């Protein structure tokens, strides 16, 4: 049983860790660099091409991480940390799903407004918060 729990923890940790890393890289490295290199309209088109990929990957990794976290809870008994990991995974999944369903179409059509940019920042904040709680909760 311990091997299955370790495998599920590893899977969940990798999924949430990769999603956190991708969010941090795109939010704090790639996007600012694009706006530093290109004109605003060109950078916005590049970001519009990047966002669907980022959030599709995020939804997939969140689902894998969430399923693995639930497996950890089922196999080892749900304690407060397993419950926090599941809740954090749900927050990360909902944030990525919202971005994919609502924000990505606005960026794809070029109909972005300042509120869309603010919402992307909030989505990334919830992704980092949820994924971070899920990741940390796995190892306590």
N, CA, C and O atoms as a DFTB+ gen file, in Angstrom:
560 C
 N C O
     1  1       0.824      -1.197       0.000
     2  2       0.000       0.000       0.000
     3  2       0.866       1.258       0.000
     4  3       0.522       2.257      -0.632
     5  1       1.989       1.202       0.712
     6  2       2.875       2.355       0.778
     7  2       3.448       2.732      -0.569
     8  3       3.658       3.914      -0.841
     9  1       3.709       1.743      -1.425
    10  2       4.241       2.012      -2.757
    11  2       3.222       2.733      -3.618
    12  3       3.573       3.643      -4.369
    13  1       1.948       2.329      -3.515
    14  2       0.898       3.002      -4.282
    15  2       0.727       4.445      -3.834
    16  3       0.556       5.345      -4.657
    17  1       0.773       4.657      -2.526
    18  2       0.657       6.024      -1.997
    19  2       1.826       6.871      -2.487
    20  3       1.636       8.014      -2.902
    21  1       3.033       6.315      -2.440
    22  2       4.210       7.057      -2.912
    23  2       4.111       7.377      -4.395
    24  3       4.471       8.475      -4.819
    25  1       3.631       6.437      -5.178
    26  2       3.466       6.661      -6.616
    27  2       2.411       7.724      -6.891
    28  3       2.594       8.576      -7.761
    29  1       1.315       7.675      -6.155
    30  2       0.261       8.687      -6.322
    31  2       0.766      10.067      -5.889
    32  3       0.472      11.069      -6.540
    33  1       1.528      10.117      -4.788
    34  2       2.102      11.391      -4.341
    35  2       3.074      11.944      -5.375
    36  3       3.078      13.143      -5.651
    37  1       3.890      11.077      -5.940
    38  2       4.837      11.506      -6.964
    39  2       4.109      12.041      -8.188
    40  3       4.481      13.082      -8.730
    41  1       3.081      11.338      -8.621
    42  2       2.307      11.770      -9.784
    43  2       1.652      13.120      -9.530
    44  3       1.733      14.020     -10.365
    45  1       1.006      13.260      -8.384
    46  2       0.358      14.530      -8.049
    47  2       1.386      15.647      -7.915
    48  3       1.173      16.753      -8.412
    49  1       2.492      15.362      -7.251
    50  2       3.537      16.373      -7.087
    51  2       4.111      16.835      -8.411
    52  3       4.333      18.028      -8.620
    53  1       4.353      15.879      -9.313
    54  2       4.854      16.249     -10.642
    55  2       3.839      17.074     -11.418
    56  3       4.192      18.070     -12.049
    57  1       2.587      16.661     -11.372
    58  2       1.552      17.386     -12.122
    59  2       1.413      18.820     -11.610
    60  3       1.445      19.769     -12.395
    61  1       1.260      18.976     -10.295
    62  2       1.102      20.328      -9.753
    63  2       2.390      21.136      -9.882
    64  3       2.341      22.339     -10.139
    65  1       3.528      20.496      -9.708
    66  2       4.806      21.199      -9.864
    67  2       5.024      21.702     -11.282
    68  3       5.475      22.830     -11.484
    69  1       4.703      20.867     -12.261
    70  2       4.835      21.296     -13.663
    71  2       3.884      22.441     -13.981
    72  3       4.253      23.383     -14.683
    73  1       2.665      22.360     -13.468
    74  2       1.688      23.417     -13.733
    75  2       2.110      24.716     -13.052
    76  3       1.965      25.791     -13.633
    77  1       2.625      24.631     -11.841
    78  2       3.125      25.831     -11.168
    79  2       4.299      26.432     -11.944
    80  3       4.366      27.646     -12.135
    81  1       5.209      25.586     -12.383
    82  2       6.361      26.069     -13.140
    83  2       5.960      26.709     -14.453
    84  3       6.504      27.747     -14.831
    85  1       5.020      26.106     -15.148
    86  2       4.555      26.674     -16.419
    87  2       3.880      28.024     -16.193
    88  3       4.100      28.964     -16.957
    89  1       3.071      28.122     -15.162
    90  2       2.396      29.385     -14.864
    91  2       3.401      30.469     -14.515
    92  3       3.306      31.594     -15.005
    93  1       4.360      30.132     -13.671
    94  2       5.381      31.117     -13.302
    95  2       6.198      31.553     -14.512
    96  3       6.463      32.742     -14.688
    97  1       6.599      30.590     -15.351
    98  2       7.427      30.916     -16.517
    99  2       6.680      31.815     -17.490
   100  3       7.227      32.813     -17.958
   101  1       5.441      31.470     -17.795
   102  2       4.687      32.271     -18.757
   103  2       4.354      33.643     -18.177
   104  3       4.457      34.654     -18.871
   105  1       3.957      33.678     -16.918
   106  2       3.527      34.940     -16.305
   107  2       4.669      35.915     -16.054
   108  3       4.525      37.118     -16.271
   109  1       5.800      35.395     -15.597
   110  2       6.862      36.292     -15.160
   111  2       8.082      36.340     -16.069
   112  3       8.934      37.213     -15.905
   113  1       8.183      35.423     -17.020
   114  2       9.330      35.429     -17.926
   115  2       8.916      35.675     -19.376
   116  3       9.389      36.619     -20.010
   117  1       8.046      34.838     -19.890
   118  2       7.721      34.878     -21.320
   119  2       6.905      36.116     -21.682
   120  3       7.285      36.866     -22.582
   121  1       5.792      36.335     -20.994
   122  2       4.911      37.451     -21.353
   123  2       5.608      38.807     -21.228
   124  3       5.526      39.605     -22.162
   125  1       6.291      39.106     -20.115
   126  2       6.982      40.397     -20.063
   127  2       8.044      40.541     -21.158
   128  3       8.246      41.631     -21.694
   129  1       8.714      39.444     -21.484
   130  2       9.744      39.496     -22.530
   131  2       9.121      39.777     -23.894
   132  3       9.678      40.535     -24.689
   133  1       7.963      39.167     -24.167
   134  2       7.276      39.437     -25.431
   135  2       6.904      40.905     -25.559
   136  3       7.084      41.509     -26.617
   137  1       6.381      41.480     -24.470
   138  2       5.993      42.894     -24.518
   139  2       7.217      43.810     -24.538
   140  3       7.116      44.964     -24.956
   141  1       8.362      43.312     -24.095
   142  2       9.591      44.089     -24.176
   143  2      10.226      44.053     -25.553
   144  3      10.912      44.999     -25.942
   145  1      10.007      42.972     -26.302
   146  2      10.634      42.812     -27.615
   147  2       9.787      43.328     -28.776
   148  3      10.316      43.840     -29.763
   149  1       8.462      43.187     -28.645
   150  2       7.587      43.484     -29.776
   151  2       6.663      44.647     -29.458
   152  3       6.502      45.039     -28.302
   153  1       6.066      45.185     -30.497
   154  2       5.032      46.196     -30.313
   155  2       3.865      45.557     -29.568
   156  3       3.682      44.341     -29.610
   157  1       3.085      46.382     -28.891
   158  2       2.014      45.859     -28.037
   159  2       1.040      44.976     -28.810
   160  3       0.625      43.934     -28.304
   161  1       0.673      45.366     -30.012
   162  2      -0.285      44.570     -30.797
   163  2       0.302      43.212     -31.172
   164  3      -0.386      42.193     -31.107
   165  1       1.574      43.202     -31.565
   166  2       2.219      41.930     -31.914
   167  2       2.394      41.040     -30.685
   168  3       2.173      39.830     -30.751
   169  1       2.789      41.638     -29.573
   170  2       2.959      40.867     -28.339
   171  2       1.624      40.296     -27.881
   172  3       1.558      39.161     -27.411
   173  1       0.568      41.077     -28.017
   174  2      -0.748      40.591     -27.613
   175  2      -1.209      39.428     -28.493
   176  3      -1.848      38.499     -27.998
   177  1      -0.895      39.467     -29.780
   178  2      -1.218      38.334     -30.662
   179  2      -0.423      37.097     -30.262
   180  3      -0.956      35.987     -30.260
   181  1       0.846      37.285     -29.923
   182  2       1.670      36.151     -29.490
   183  2       1.134      35.551     -28.194
   184  3       1.080      34.330     -28.045
   185  1       0.745      36.399     -27.271
   186  2       0.163      35.918     -26.015
   187  2      -1.164      35.218     -26.298
   188  3      -1.481      34.205     -25.674
   189  1      -1.934      35.757     -27.233
   190  2      -3.189      35.118     -27.618
   191  2      -2.980      33.724     -28.186
   192  3      -3.833      32.853     -28.014
   193  1      -1.848      33.498     -28.865
   194  2      -1.522      32.159     -29.361
   195  2      -1.013      31.248     -28.247
   196  3      -1.212      30.034     -28.291
   197  1      -0.366      31.829     -27.265
   198  2       0.231      31.068     -26.176
   199  2      -0.792      30.623     -25.129
   200  3      -0.693      29.516     -24.601
   201  1      -1.760      31.465     -24.830
   202  2      -2.696      31.194     -23.745
   203  2      -3.488      29.895     -23.895
   204  3      -3.608      29.152     -22.921
   205  1      -4.039      29.590     -25.087
   206  2      -4.797      28.331     -25.167
   207  2      -3.939      27.112     -24.833
   208  3      -4.398      26.184     -24.168
   209  1      -2.711      27.124     -25.293
   210  2      -1.821      26.003     -24.995
   211  2      -1.532      25.916     -23.495
   212  3      -1.580      24.841     -22.898
   213  1      -1.235      27.060     -22.910
   214  2      -0.921      27.092     -21.485
   215  2      -2.083      26.553     -20.657
   216  3      -1.877      25.727     -19.768
   217  1      -3.295      27.009     -20.937
   218  2      -4.419      26.606     -20.095
   219  2      -4.944      25.210     -20.423
   220  3      -5.522      24.562     -19.550
   221  1      -4.762      24.730     -21.645
   222  2      -5.090      23.326     -21.926
   223  2      -4.155      22.402     -21.151
   224  3      -4.587      21.411     -20.562
   225  1      -2.875      22.742     -21.161
   226  2      -1.903      21.981     -20.376
   227  2      -2.261      22.074     -18.891
   228  3      -2.190      21.081     -18.167
   229  1      -2.640      23.256     -18.450
   230  2      -3.007      23.451     -17.046
   231  2      -4.206      22.631     -16.621
   232  3      -4.215      22.055     -15.534
   233  1      -5.220      22.575     -17.475
   234  2      -6.394      21.761     -17.151
   235  2      -5.991      20.291     -17.076
   236  3      -6.386      19.585     -16.148
   237  1      -5.211      19.832     -18.043
   238  2      -4.780      18.435     -18.039
   239  2      -3.956      18.088     -16.814
   240  3      -4.204      17.074     -16.161
   241  1      -2.980      18.923     -16.499
   242  2      -2.138      18.657     -15.323
   243  2      -2.934      18.756     -14.025
   244  3      -2.684      18.001     -13.086
   245  1      -3.882      19.674     -13.968
   246  2      -4.709      19.799     -12.768
   247  2      -5.586      18.570     -12.577
   248  3      -5.761      18.097     -11.454
   249  1      -6.134      18.054     -13.667
   250  2      -6.958      16.841     -13.571
   251  2      -6.107      15.664     -13.088
   252  3      -6.512      14.929     -12.188
   253  1      -4.933      15.492     -13.687
   254  2      -4.045      14.399     -13.267
   255  2      -3.657      14.570     -11.800
   256  3      -3.718      13.616     -11.024
   257  1      -3.261      15.773     -11.425
   258  2      -2.876      16.026     -10.040
   259  2      -4.023      15.830      -9.067
   260  3      -3.840      15.283      -7.980
   261  1      -5.194      16.274      -9.460
   262  2      -6.358      16.123      -8.596
   263  2      -6.731      14.652      -8.414
   264  3      -7.014      14.219      -7.296
   265  1      -6.735      13.892      -9.489
   266  2      -7.034      12.460      -9.384
   267  2      -6.000      11.735      -8.523
   268  3      -6.347      10.881      -7.707
   269  1      -4.739      12.082      -8.711
   270  2      -3.691      11.453      -7.906
   271  2      -3.810      11.866      -6.443
   272  3      -3.559      11.054      -5.552
   273  1      -4.184      13.100      -6.186
   274  2      -4.365      13.562      -4.806
   275  2      -5.528      12.847      -4.136
   276  3      -5.437      12.469      -2.968
   277  1      -6.614      12.661      -4.865
   278  2      -7.748      11.907      -4.331
   279  2      -7.312      10.466      -4.041
   280  3      -7.700       9.888      -3.026
   281  1      -6.506       9.896      -4.937
   282  2      -6.005       8.536      -4.706
   283  2      -5.158       8.473      -3.438
   284  3      -5.265       7.518      -2.669
   285  1      -4.324       9.475      -3.217
   286  2      -3.523       9.520      -1.988
   287  2      -4.450       9.546      -0.775
   288  3      -4.232       8.821       0.195
   289  1      -5.475      10.379      -0.834
   290  2      -6.412      10.452       0.280
   291  2      -7.150       9.153       0.520
   292  3      -7.323       8.739       1.666
   293  1      -7.585       8.508      -0.545
   294  2      -8.306       7.243      -0.409
   295  2      -7.392       6.154       0.139
   296  3      -7.794       5.375       1.003
   297  1      -6.166       6.102      -0.364
   298  2      -5.244       5.040       0.048
   299  2      -4.679       5.227       1.453
   300  3      -4.420       4.253       2.159
   301  1      -4.489       6.477       1.852
   302  2      -3.839       6.709       3.148
   303  2      -4.770       7.325       4.182
   304  3      -4.341       7.611       5.300
   305  1      -6.010       7.531       3.840
   306  2      -6.944       8.145       4.774
   307  2      -6.911       9.653       4.639
   308  3      -5.846      10.268       4.678
   309  1      -8.068      10.236       4.481
   310  2      -8.124      11.686       4.317
   311  2      -7.860      12.365       5.650
   312  3      -8.613      12.199       6.609
   313  1      -6.789      13.125       5.693
   314  2      -6.538      13.978       6.839
   315  2      -6.696      15.417       6.357
   316  3      -7.092      15.645       5.214
   317  1      -6.400      16.359       7.187
   318  2      -6.580      17.764       6.835
   319  2      -5.687      18.170       5.661
   320  3      -6.075      19.014       4.853
   321  1      -4.495      17.575       5.561
   322  2      -3.586      17.940       4.482
   323  2      -4.042      17.366       3.144
   324  3      -3.917      18.021       2.109
   325  1      -4.566      16.153       3.164
   326  2      -5.103      15.572       1.928
   327  2      -6.317      16.366       1.459
   328  3      -6.484      16.612       0.264
   329  1      -7.164      16.764       2.408
   330  2      -8.332      17.573       2.046
   331  2      -7.899      18.928       1.490
   332  3      -8.490      19.420       0.529
   333  1      -6.877      19.531       2.086
   334  2      -6.366      20.807       1.578
   335  2      -5.780      20.634       0.184
   336  3      -5.944      21.509      -0.666
   337  1      -5.104      19.526      -0.063
   338  2      -4.546      19.267      -1.391
   339  2      -5.647      19.133      -2.431
   340  3      -5.530      19.664      -3.536
   341  1      -6.704      18.433      -2.085
   342  2      -7.829      18.284      -3.010
   343  2      -8.474      19.649      -3.269
   344  3      -8.777      19.986      -4.414
   345  1      -8.684      20.429      -2.210
   346  2      -9.279      21.757      -2.380
   347  2      -8.386      22.654      -3.238
   348  3      -8.878      23.359      -4.119
   349  1      -7.093      22.629      -2.987
   350  2      -6.165      23.422      -3.801
   351  2      -6.169      22.980      -5.254
   352  3      -6.139      23.809      -6.163
   353  1      -6.206      21.664      -5.472
   354  2      -6.279      21.148      -6.841
   355  2      -7.539      21.592      -7.552
   356  3      -7.508      21.903      -8.743
   357  1      -8.656      21.624      -6.826
   358  2      -9.909      22.105      -7.420
   359  2      -9.824      23.582      -7.796
   360  3     -10.313      23.991      -8.849
   361  1      -9.203      24.373      -6.932
   362  2      -9.035      25.805      -7.229
   363  2      -8.187      25.980      -8.490
   364  3      -8.534      26.779      -9.360
   365  1      -7.083      25.245      -8.595
   366  2      -6.224      25.342      -9.778
   367  2      -6.968      24.899     -11.033
   368  3      -6.836      25.522     -12.086
   369  1      -7.749      23.828     -10.926
   370  2      -8.513      23.336     -12.072
   371  2      -9.584      24.336     -12.488
   372  3      -9.745      24.604     -13.678
   373  1     -10.309      24.884     -11.543
   374  2     -11.350      25.859     -11.869
   375  2     -10.763      27.128     -12.482
   376  3     -11.341      27.693     -13.411
   377  1      -9.636      27.573     -11.975
   378  2      -9.000      28.769     -12.525
   379  2      -8.572      28.542     -13.971
   380  3      -8.830      29.379     -14.837
   381  1      -7.917      27.408     -14.232
   382  2      -7.486      27.106     -15.599
   383  2      -8.694      26.895     -16.515
   384  3      -8.684      27.331     -17.666
   385  1      -9.720      26.235     -16.010
   386  2     -10.932      26.030     -16.808
   387  2     -11.631      27.332     -17.143
   388  3     -12.114      27.510     -18.261
   389  1     -11.690      28.245     -16.182
   390  2     -12.293      29.563     -16.438
   391  2     -11.512      30.304     -17.514
   392  3     -12.096      30.876     -18.435
   393  1     -10.208      30.291     -17.393
   394  2      -9.380      30.974     -18.387
   395  2      -9.592      30.376     -19.769
   396  3      -9.699      31.105     -20.755
   397  1      -9.652      29.059     -19.842
   398  2      -9.827      28.382     -21.126
   399  2     -11.194      28.668     -21.726
   400  3     -11.312      28.860     -22.936
   401  1     -12.227      28.700     -20.894
   402  2     -13.590      28.880     -21.397
   403  2     -13.954      30.334     -21.660
   404  3     -14.702      30.626     -22.593
   405  1     -13.434      31.247     -20.848
   406  2     -13.887      32.638     -20.919
   407  2     -12.830      33.582     -21.494
   408  3     -13.128      34.384     -22.378
   409  1     -11.608      33.487     -20.998
   410  2     -10.600      34.484     -21.353
   411  2      -9.882      34.186     -22.661
   412  3      -9.610      35.098     -23.441
   413  1      -9.574      32.921     -22.904
   414  2      -8.855      32.566     -24.130
   415  2      -9.621      32.994     -25.384
   416  3      -9.001      33.523     -26.306
   417  1     -10.947      32.788     -25.460
   418  2     -11.665      33.262     -26.656
   419  2     -11.564      34.772     -26.866
   420  3     -11.496      35.235     -28.005
   421  1     -11.555      35.538     -25.779
   422  2     -11.425      36.995     -25.917
   423  2     -10.062      37.373     -26.474
   424  3      -9.961      38.269     -27.313
   425  1      -9.011      36.698     -26.016
   426  2      -7.672      36.979     -26.525
   427  2      -7.508      36.475     -27.953
   428  3      -6.780      37.080     -28.740
   429  1      -8.169      35.380     -28.297
   430  2      -8.046      34.804     -29.637
   431  2      -8.678      35.707     -30.695
   432  3      -8.172      35.809     -31.812
   433  1      -9.775      36.354     -30.342
   434  2     -10.459      37.227     -31.305
   435  2      -9.910      38.645     -31.298
   436  3     -10.256      39.452     -32.161
   437  1      -9.060      38.949     -30.333
   438  2      -8.502      40.291     -30.246
   439  2      -9.447      41.281     -29.589
   440  3      -9.211      42.488     -29.640
   441  1     -10.506      40.791     -28.978
   442  2     -11.483      41.656     -28.308
   443  2     -11.166      41.821     -26.832
   444  3     -12.060      41.774     -25.987
   445  1      -9.899      42.014     -26.528
   446  2      -9.520      42.128     -25.122
   447  2      -9.801      43.521     -24.605
   448  3      -9.694      44.518     -25.320
   449  1     -10.157      43.551     -23.368
   450  2     -10.387      44.793     -22.652
   451  2      -9.485      44.770     -21.424
   452  3      -8.940      43.723     -21.074
   453  1      -9.325      45.903     -20.776
   454  2      -8.491      45.909     -19.570
   455  2      -8.947      44.899     -18.523
   456  3      -8.118      44.343     -17.802
   457  1     -10.244      44.655     -18.429
   458  2     -10.729      43.678     -17.440
   459  2     -10.224      42.272     -17.743
   460  3      -9.997      41.490     -16.820
   461  1     -10.041      41.935     -19.029
   462  2      -9.521      40.616     -19.384
   463  2      -8.079      40.456     -18.900
   464  3      -7.688      39.387     -18.432
   465  1      -7.306      41.514     -19.015
   466  2      -5.921      41.447     -18.545
   467  2      -5.875      41.297     -17.018
   468  3      -5.053      40.553     -16.483
   469  1      -6.764      42.010     -16.333
   470  2      -6.831      41.869     -14.867
   471  2      -7.270      40.460     -14.484
   472  3      -6.760      39.883     -13.524
   473  1      -8.217      39.909     -15.240
   474  2      -8.700      38.571     -14.931
   475  2      -7.622      37.514     -15.160
   476  3      -7.551      36.535     -14.417
   477  1      -6.783      37.699     -16.178
   478  2      -5.674      36.756     -16.397
   479  2      -4.736      36.768     -15.200
   480  3      -4.260      35.717     -14.770
   481  1      -4.470      37.951     -14.663
   482  2      -3.609      38.048     -13.483
   483  2      -4.258      37.329     -12.296
   484  3      -3.580      36.613     -11.558
   485  1      -5.565      37.517     -12.112
   486  2      -6.264      36.831     -11.026
   487  2      -6.288      35.323     -11.229
   488  3      -6.118      34.562     -10.276
   489  1      -6.499      34.892     -12.463
   490  2      -6.491      33.453     -12.760
   491  2      -5.127      32.868     -12.420
   492  3      -5.043      31.814     -11.791
   493  1      -4.069      33.538     -12.828
   494  2      -2.733      33.039     -12.518
   495  2      -2.481      33.032     -11.009
   496  3      -1.834      32.121     -10.492
   497  1      -2.990      34.045     -10.304
   498  2      -2.834      34.075      -8.849
   499  2      -3.564      32.892      -8.205
   500  3      -3.015      32.237      -7.319
   501  1      -4.785      32.619      -8.640
   502  2      -5.528      31.477      -8.092
   503  2      -4.881      30.152      -8.478
   504  3      -4.885      29.199      -7.699
   505  1      -4.329      30.100      -9.680
   506  2      -3.620      28.894     -10.103
   507  2      -2.420      28.641      -9.200
   508  3      -2.209      27.521      -8.736
   509  1      -1.641      29.679      -8.954
   510  2      -0.460      29.531      -8.094
   511  2      -0.846      29.209      -6.658
   512  3      -0.207      28.379      -6.010
   513  1      -1.880      29.857      -6.165
   514  2      -2.330      29.595      -4.798
   515  2      -2.865      28.169      -4.671
   516  3      -2.453      27.423      -3.782
   517  1      -3.775      27.798      -5.554
   518  2      -4.355      26.448      -5.494
   519  2      -3.340      25.349      -5.716
   520  3      -3.290      24.373      -4.968
   521  1      -2.530      25.514      -6.753
   522  2      -1.502      24.520      -7.035
   523  2      -0.469      24.432      -5.923
   524  3       0.011      23.345      -5.600
   525  1      -0.129      25.567      -5.343
   526  2       0.834      25.580      -4.240
   527  2       0.287      24.875      -3.011
   528  3       0.998      24.101      -2.371
   529  1      -0.969      25.135      -2.676
   530  2      -1.592      24.453      -1.528
   531  2      -1.668      22.954      -1.797
   532  3      -1.382      22.147      -0.912
   533  1      -2.050      22.583      -3.007
   534  2      -2.141      21.159      -3.352
   535  2      -0.779      20.495      -3.254
   536  3      -0.657      19.391      -2.725
   537  1       0.231      21.158      -3.755
   538  2       1.604      20.607      -3.750
   539  2       2.112      20.455      -2.314
   540  3       2.602      19.392      -1.933
   541  1       1.994      21.505      -1.537
   542  2       2.526      21.482      -0.167
   543  2       1.737      20.501       0.691
   544  3       2.323      19.788       1.506
   545  1       0.423      20.455       0.522
   546  2      -0.400      19.550       1.317
   547  2      -0.065      18.087       1.122
   548  3      -0.303      17.267       2.010
   549  1       0.486      17.755      -0.034
   550  2       0.853      16.367      -0.310
   551  2       1.972      15.868       0.588
   552  3       2.049      14.677       0.887
   553  1       2.822      16.758       1.011
   554  2       4.047      16.340       1.699
   555  2       4.054      16.659       3.187
   556  3       5.110      16.673       3.821
   557  1       2.875      16.916       3.742
   558  2       2.765      17.124       5.188
   559  2       1.982      16.001       5.815
   560  3       1.779      15.992       7.029
